[in-house]
XYZ file of C-alpha atoms in Angstrom:
284
model
C 50.319 -32.843 18.405
C 49.020 -36.315 18.451
C 48.018 -37.574 14.652
C 45.115 -38.957 15.696
C 44.018 -35.471 17.798
C 44.982 -33.525 14.451
C 43.039 -35.862 12.250
C 39.599 -35.499 14.541
C 40.313 -31.570 14.364
C 40.563 -31.662 10.544
C 37.367 -33.568 10.059
C 35.901 -31.275 12.295
C 36.707 -28.307 10.546
C 35.777 -29.993 7.261
C 32.240 -30.685 8.730
C 32.029 -27.166 10.100
C 32.680 -25.775 6.667
C 30.266 -28.246 4.694
C 27.863 -27.124 7.028
C 28.030 -23.420 6.496
C 28.618 -24.433 2.704
C 25.152 -26.161 2.704
C 23.427 -23.250 5.107
C 24.697 -20.898 2.327
C 23.485 -22.915 -0.642
C 20.065 -23.303 0.943
C 19.682 -19.624 1.685
C 20.899 -18.722 -1.829
C 18.176 -20.610 -3.112
C 15.751 -19.517 -1.337
C 16.781 -15.833 -2.320
C 16.669 -16.753 -5.905
C 13.342 -18.296 -5.643
C 12.406 -15.251 -3.774
C 13.780 -12.900 -6.594
C 11.963 -15.446 -9.163
C 8.193 -14.941 -7.838
C 9.316 -11.217 -7.421
C 10.762 -10.158 -10.780
C 8.825 -13.190 -12.995
C 5.888 -11.066 -13.444
C 7.708 -7.733 -13.523
C 9.954 -8.779 -16.132
C 7.068 -9.948 -17.872
C 5.270 -6.669 -17.838
C 8.521 -4.831 -18.997
C 8.884 -7.299 -21.971
C 5.031 -6.349 -22.999
C 5.580 -2.828 -22.655
C 8.390 -2.920 -25.314
C 6.982 -5.540 -27.751
C 5.598 -3.920 -30.787
C 5.052 -7.136 -32.397
C 4.825 -10.372 -30.705
C 3.023 -13.334 -32.443
C 3.038 -16.801 -31.407
C 5.367 -19.153 -31.703
C 7.913 -16.940 -31.008
C 9.732 -16.900 -27.349
C 10.692 -13.081 -27.494
C 8.969 -10.408 -29.452
C 9.998 -9.884 -32.972
C 9.974 -5.982 -32.744
C 10.888 -3.770 -29.824
C 10.638 0.020 -29.572
C 8.564 2.693 -27.260
C 5.713 2.911 -29.765
C 2.937 1.865 -26.685
C 4.863 4.380 -24.385
C 4.337 6.944 -26.897
C 0.530 5.968 -27.054
C 0.112 6.010 -23.647
C 1.357 9.420 -22.758
C -0.272 10.887 -25.799
C -3.760 9.097 -24.965
C -5.953 9.406 -21.608
C -3.254 7.785 -19.302
C -1.781 11.024 -18.425
C -5.327 12.277 -17.187
C -6.260 8.949 -15.547
C -2.777 9.353 -13.621
C -3.087 12.568 -12.314
C -6.554 12.153 -11.308
C -5.641 9.028 -9.323
C -3.052 10.849 -7.647
C -5.492 13.803 -7.078
C -7.923 11.187 -5.833
C -5.503 9.786 -3.526
C -4.190 13.046 -1.840
C -7.441 14.117 -1.230
C -8.544 10.873 0.635
C -5.585 10.812 2.452
C -5.841 14.588 3.635
C -9.541 13.698 4.501
C -8.588 10.749 6.420
C -5.736 12.430 8.521
C -8.559 15.435 9.565
C -11.153 12.862 10.530
C -9.063 10.148 12.179
C -6.162 12.222 13.919
C -8.502 13.486 17.075
C -10.834 10.355 16.800
C -7.641 7.743 17.102
C -6.070 10.147 19.907
C -9.478 10.255 21.637
C -9.774 6.316 21.403
C -6.381 5.822 22.837
C -6.148 8.092 25.494
C -9.737 7.939 26.932
C -11.969 5.386 28.647
C -14.561 5.439 25.841
C -17.571 2.973 26.230
C -17.436 -0.200 24.365
C -14.415 0.972 22.447
C -13.548 -2.622 21.333
C -16.830 -2.301 19.761
C -16.314 1.061 17.737
C -12.892 -0.117 16.477
C -14.928 -3.214 15.296
C -17.278 -1.172 13.109
C -14.305 0.624 11.416
C -13.316 -3.058 10.207
C -16.871 -4.089 9.070
C -16.107 -2.934 5.753
C -13.130 -5.237 5.334
C -14.531 -8.275 7.201
C -16.917 -8.804 3.945
C -16.160 -9.054 0.057
C -15.476 -5.726 -1.378
C -18.198 -6.256 -3.995
C -21.452 -6.562 -1.954
C -20.317 -3.546 -0.125
C -19.675 -1.320 -2.710
C -22.673 -2.559 -4.686
C -25.017 -1.614 -1.577
C -23.118 1.677 -1.401
C -23.561 2.363 -5.075
C -27.281 2.050 -4.585
C -27.032 4.526 -1.718
C -24.855 7.157 -4.180
C -27.126 6.787 -6.781
C -30.170 8.097 -4.611
C -28.094 11.125 -3.714
C -26.759 11.609 -7.680
C -22.830 11.023 -6.409
C -22.237 7.878 -9.230
C -19.917 9.115 -11.735
C -18.801 12.044 -9.888
C -15.224 12.796 -8.121
C -17.148 13.113 -4.814
C -18.765 9.702 -5.004
C -15.166 7.997 -5.814
C -13.680 10.155 -2.777
C -16.449 8.898 -0.495
C -15.886 5.175 -1.692
C -12.430 5.268 -1.385
C -12.922 6.525 2.510
C -14.811 3.164 3.082
C -11.647 1.432 3.297
C -8.878 4.249 3.955
C -10.556 5.116 7.373
C -9.981 1.605 8.292
C -6.278 1.764 7.736
C -5.992 5.191 8.989
C -7.488 4.766 12.257
C -6.131 1.712 13.603
C -2.706 2.619 12.546
C -2.902 6.114 14.551
C -4.460 4.735 17.312
C -1.493 2.148 17.885
C 0.516 5.223 17.274
C -0.901 7.111 20.078
C -0.847 4.093 22.209
C 2.776 3.391 21.925
C 3.231 7.533 23.118
C 3.455 7.630 26.872
C 1.010 9.578 28.305
C 3.249 10.368 31.329
C 4.774 13.145 29.421
C 1.213 14.484 28.492
C 0.781 14.591 32.487
C 4.029 16.210 32.987
C 3.058 18.920 30.726
C -0.345 19.671 32.219
C 1.067 19.578 35.820
C 3.671 22.236 34.842
C 0.836 24.425 33.274
C 0.112 23.535 29.836
C -3.328 23.094 28.553
C -4.292 19.866 27.256
C -4.373 21.431 23.294
C -1.005 22.928 23.864
C 0.441 19.693 25.152
C -1.104 17.800 22.373
C 0.259 19.975 19.605
C 3.690 20.653 21.247
C 4.916 17.316 22.726
C 2.425 14.497 21.608
C 1.917 15.453 17.654
C 5.765 15.819 17.042
C 6.227 12.379 18.394
C 3.639 10.945 16.528
C 4.529 12.479 13.156
C 6.356 9.313 11.735
C 3.383 7.075 12.650
C 1.198 9.599 11.107
C 3.351 9.497 7.974
C 3.180 5.862 7.601
C -1.038 6.163 7.991
C -0.882 8.502 5.179
C 1.355 6.533 2.932
C -0.669 3.338 3.939
C -3.762 5.376 3.094
C -2.341 6.775 -0.244
C -1.260 3.292 -1.619
C -4.828 2.112 -0.729
C -6.511 4.761 -2.785
C -4.067 4.952 -5.519
C -4.680 0.910 -6.069
C -8.471 0.771 -5.392
C -10.010 -0.597 -8.286
C -13.555 -2.011 -7.441
C -15.222 1.110 -5.960
C -13.848 3.477 -8.626
C -15.096 1.518 -11.467
C -18.534 0.848 -9.731
C -18.893 4.511 -8.615
C -16.697 6.214 -11.166
C -17.081 4.857 -14.478
C -17.332 5.908 -17.265
C -16.890 9.487 -16.366
C -14.049 9.072 -13.568
C -11.627 6.782 -14.697
C -8.577 6.191 -12.286
C -5.573 4.255 -13.508
C -6.800 0.659 -12.114
C -9.533 1.217 -14.052
C -7.252 2.518 -17.274
C -5.647 -0.484 -16.954
C -8.399 -2.953 -16.740
C -10.135 -1.301 -19.719
C -6.732 -1.968 -21.614
C -6.565 -5.633 -20.281
C -10.256 -6.204 -21.255
C -9.325 -5.441 -24.875
C -6.378 -7.217 -24.935
C -4.247 -4.480 -25.381
C -1.384 -6.340 -23.447
C 1.257 -3.631 -24.536
C -1.100 -0.932 -23.027
C -1.990 -2.527 -19.950
C 1.576 -3.558 -19.212
C 3.111 0.272 -19.615
C -0.326 1.357 -17.564
C 0.774 -1.342 -14.945
C 4.398 -0.145 -14.676
C 3.568 3.052 -14.158
C 1.208 2.404 -11.581
C 3.594 0.067 -9.751
C 6.809 2.325 -9.353
C 5.136 5.182 -7.382
C 3.711 2.025 -4.833
C 7.295 0.840 -4.606
C 9.014 4.365 -3.536
C 5.984 4.796 -1.078
C 6.496 1.406 0.482
C 10.246 1.820 0.922
C 9.176 5.523 3.045
C 6.436 3.869 4.586
C 9.102 1.669 5.984
C 11.177 4.122 7.224
C 8.626 5.681 9.188
C 6.778 2.665 10.758
C 8.376 1.880 13.679
C 7.987 -1.903 14.945
C 6.671 -0.531 18.462
C 3.334 0.834 16.408
C 3.020 -2.672 14.866
C 3.306 -4.281 18.425
C 0.801 -1.891 19.879
C -1.517 -2.369 16.595
C -4.955 -2.886 17.634
C -4.347 -3.131 21.608
C -7.514 -1.491 23.232
């Protein structure tokens, strides 16, 4: 081979290698920065949760241990954790029962002012939560629901219905109506068609919607504080009370315990939430 041509090929290969190494270095730098943004705050929580003694100007705790983990589990935290999961499960169940038929009707039938109806469900999220929940608290005082489990469940439903309706509408819009029409033409009733064809196909989307509602209710703070305190103390409110008293170890342990279920449920939601549903999200 001509030495000049071979030299040019060598330079091209070296340039290609340098370019790929540069792209890999940039990619690794982006990954490292992303991990720092994600794991940085979490590592702080982990350190504080095991710090029995940590005073200025020491960089790390002087004494490590499980003292505050034991205190948290021996105190009222376990009751708050159980209460939060119970409320989240109840809110999810009510949302499914209310939104499943409503979402199907919106997705399948020509309803007058359908866009306006969907917009009404978005209104609670269109304004800051504090004034919305404050006005709701005034009404609940009249009905004697403040400080009750019923009141906290209702205030969670204000936001939960938004996620549930919009997600389920997109799920039913994704399912082809021709399958239902074929079943009806073969003699099946509309009700039987819904339960034997439409509903089984919508199960992954319904699960994803349920997980989204469950996470929202589990992490909801403002409404829980205004409506539930001091008689109904959910995990976010418990963590807030600990942080306000500058009980950093207790607040860190509570934060980690509240975060772990969210990570697991988000991974499950990623498995069930299909890209087709997101593409149809909000389509009228």
